[in-house]
Coordinates of C-alpha atoms in Angstrom, one line a residue:
M1 CA -43.0 42.1 16.8
I2 CA -42.4 39.9 13.7
L3 CA -42.1 36.2 14.3
E4 CA -39.6 34.5 12.1
Q5 CA -39.2 30.8 11.4
P6 CA -35.9 29.3 12.7
E7 CA -33.3 29.3 10.0
N8 CA -33.3 25.5 9.7
A9 CA -37.1 25.4 9.2
R10 CA -36.9 27.7 6.2
N11 CA -34.2 25.5 4.6
V12 CA -36.0 22.2 5.1
A13 CA -36.7 20.7 1.6
K14 CA -40.3 19.8 1.3
R15 CA -40.4 16.3 0.0
V16 CA -43.4 15.1 -1.9
L17 CA -44.3 11.7 -3.2
V18 CA -46.7 11.8 -6.2
A19 CA -48.4 8.4 -6.7
D20 CA -50.5 8.2 -9.9
D21 CA -50.7 5.6 -12.7
S22 CA -51.0 8.4 -15.3
A23 CA -47.5 9.5 -16.5
L24 CA -49.1 12.8 -17.7
Q25 CA -50.7 13.6 -14.3
R26 CA -47.4 12.8 -12.5
R27 CA -45.5 15.1 -14.9
I28 CA -48.0 17.9 -14.5
L29 CA -47.9 17.7 -10.7
S30 CA -44.2 17.3 -10.6
K31 CA -43.6 20.4 -12.7
I32 CA -46.0 22.5 -10.6
L33 CA -44.4 21.3 -7.4
E34 CA -40.8 21.6 -8.5
A35 CA -41.4 25.2 -9.7
R36 CA -42.5 25.9 -6.2
G37 CA -39.4 24.5 -4.6
Y38 CA -40.6 21.0 -3.7
H39 CA -38.4 17.9 -4.1
V40 CA -40.7 15.4 -6.0
T41 CA -40.5 11.6 -6.1
Q42 CA -42.8 9.8 -8.5
A43 CA -44.5 6.4 -8.1
T44 CA -46.4 4.7 -10.9
D45 CA -48.5 2.4 -8.6
R46 CA -49.2 1.7 -4.9
A47 CA -46.7 -1.1 -4.5
E48 CA -43.9 1.2 -5.7
A49 CA -45.2 4.0 -3.5
L50 CA -45.3 1.8 -0.4
N51 CA -41.7 0.6 -1.1
M52 CA -40.6 4.2 -1.4
C53 CA -42.3 5.1 1.9
H54 CA -40.3 2.3 3.6
S55 CA -37.0 3.7 2.4
A56 CA -37.7 7.5 2.5
Q57 CA -39.5 10.1 4.6
F58 CA -42.0 12.4 2.8
D59 CA -43.6 15.6 4.1
V60 CA -46.6 15.1 1.7
I61 CA -48.0 12.3 -0.3
I62 CA -50.3 13.1 -3.2
S63 CA -52.1 10.0 -4.4
D64 CA -54.7 9.4 -7.1
W65 CA -57.9 7.9 -5.8
M66 CA -58.3 5.4 -8.6
M67 CA -55.3 3.3 -9.5
P68 CA -54.6 -0.4 -10.1
Q69 CA -53.9 -2.7 -7.1
L70 CA -55.0 -0.4 -4.3
T71 CA -57.4 2.6 -4.2
G72 CA -56.1 5.8 -2.8
P73 CA -57.9 5.3 0.5
E74 CA -56.5 1.8 0.8
F75 CA -53.0 3.1 0.1
C76 CA -53.6 5.8 2.8
Q77 CA -54.6 3.2 5.3
K78 CA -51.6 1.0 4.6
F79 CA -49.3 4.0 4.8
R80 CA -50.8 5.3 8.1
A81 CA -50.3 1.8 9.6
M82 CA -46.5 2.0 8.9
E83 CA -45.9 5.5 10.2
D84 CA -43.1 5.7 12.8
G85 CA -43.9 8.8 14.8
T86 CA -43.4 11.3 12.1
Y87 CA -46.4 12.7 10.3
T88 CA -47.0 12.9 6.6
Y89 CA -49.7 15.1 5.0
F90 CA -51.8 12.9 2.7
V91 CA -53.7 14.4 -0.2
L92 CA -56.1 12.4 -2.4
L93 CA -56.6 13.4 -6.0
T94 CA -60.1 12.6 -7.2
T95 CA -62.9 13.4 -9.6
K96 CA -65.3 12.2 -6.8
G97 CA -66.9 15.0 -4.9
D98 CA -69.8 13.7 -2.9
A99 CA -69.8 13.8 0.9
A100 CA -69.8 10.0 1.3
D101 CA -66.6 9.7 -0.8
I102 CA -64.9 12.5 1.1
A103 CA -65.9 11.0 4.4
F104 CA -64.6 7.6 3.3
G105 CA -61.3 9.1 2.3
L106 CA -61.0 11.1 5.6
E107 CA -61.8 8.0 7.6
A108 CA -59.0 6.2 5.7
G109 CA -56.5 8.8 7.0
A110 CA -56.4 11.4 4.2
D111 CA -55.9 15.0 5.3
D112 CA -57.1 16.7 2.2
F113 CA -58.6 16.3 -1.3
L114 CA -57.9 18.0 -4.6
T115 CA -60.2 17.6 -7.6
K116 CA -58.8 17.0 -11.1
P117 CA -57.7 18.9 -13.0
V118 CA -55.5 20.3 -10.3
D119 CA -55.2 24.1 -10.1
G120 CA -51.6 25.1 -9.2
S121 CA -52.6 27.9 -6.9
E122 CA -55.0 25.7 -4.9
L123 CA -52.4 22.9 -4.7
Q124 CA -49.8 25.4 -3.4
A125 CA -52.3 26.8 -0.8
R126 CA -53.2 23.3 0.4
L127 CA -49.6 22.1 0.6
G128 CA -48.7 25.2 2.5
A129 CA -51.3 24.3 5.1
G130 CA -50.1 20.7 5.1
H131 CA -46.5 21.9 5.6
R132 CA -47.5 23.9 8.6
I133 CA -49.2 20.9 10.1
V134 CA -46.2 18.7 9.5
E135 CA -43.9 21.3 11.0
M136 CA -46.1 21.6 14.1
Q137 CA -46.1 17.9 14.5
R138 CA -42.3 17.8 14.3
E139 CA -42.0 20.6 16.9
L140 CA -44.4 18.7 19.2
F141 CA -42.4 15.5 18.7
I142 CA -39.2 17.4 19.7
R143 CA -40.8 19.1 22.7
N144 CA -42.2 15.7 23.9
A145 CA -38.8 14.2 23.6
E146 CA -37.3 17.1 25.7
I147 CA -40.1 16.6 28.3
A148 CA -39.4 12.9 28.4
G149 CA -35.7 13.5 28.9
A150 CA -36.4 16.0 31.7
L151 CA -38.8 13.6 33.4
G152 CA -36.1 10.9 33.1
E153 CA -33.6 13.2 34.8
I154 CA -36.1 14.1 37.6
Q155 CA -36.8 10.3 38.1
R156 CA -33.0 9.7 38.3
L157 CA -32.6 12.4 40.9
Y158 CA -35.6 11.2 42.9
D159 CA -34.1 7.7 42.9
I160 CA -30.8 9.1 44.2
L161 CA -32.5 11.1 46.9
D162 CA -34.7 8.2 47.9
R163 CA -31.6 5.9 48.1
D164 CA -29.8 8.6 50.2
L165 CA -32.8 8.9 52.6
Q166 CA -33.0 5.1 53.0
Q167 CA -29.3 5.0 53.8
A168 CA -29.7 7.8 56.3
K169 CA -32.6 6.1 57.9
R170 CA -30.6 2.8 58.3
F171 CA -27.6 4.9 59.7
K172 CA -29.9 6.6 62.2
C173 CA -31.4 3.4 63.3
R174 CA -27.9 1.9 63.9
C175 CA -26.8 5.0 65.8
C176 CA -29.9 4.8 68.0
Q177 CA -29.3 1.1 68.7
S178 CA -25.6 1.7 69.7
Q179 CA -26.6 4.4 72.2
M180 CA -28.8 2.1 74.1

């Protein structure tokens, strides 16, 4: 049996925010991503990127590690603190490669790393994995909302039943007292 994605899942535009102070790096990443069907928004610094995150939802954020104002991990921490129940896959671009730097970035909330210069095939593969994670999170969010709705309905029915039982108990007691 072949499992297919629901029609609406295939048509969801994958929105990516590229935050890098290098205009050349932003252009290169944007061209690679747009050629693969992503909708790309560019930010030149962390302040601009955070403002964009307040007004738009992104599936993926690709951020340079070294930029003026905030480092990539600091930006990631600030972004994670403002998330509203949806999940965004966060990728740090870096020339750093030692285990301590990677651990620091992961602890800050990054999901993945890419080293510069970015290879288009590797970028696509990592974003594909990120997109699957984002979609699973969305599905989990929907299912949790459905479960919460069902539990609310069960609670409402339980309250009605409890009220009816209390009323029947009072009625029975009045009937018993009138027979005496």
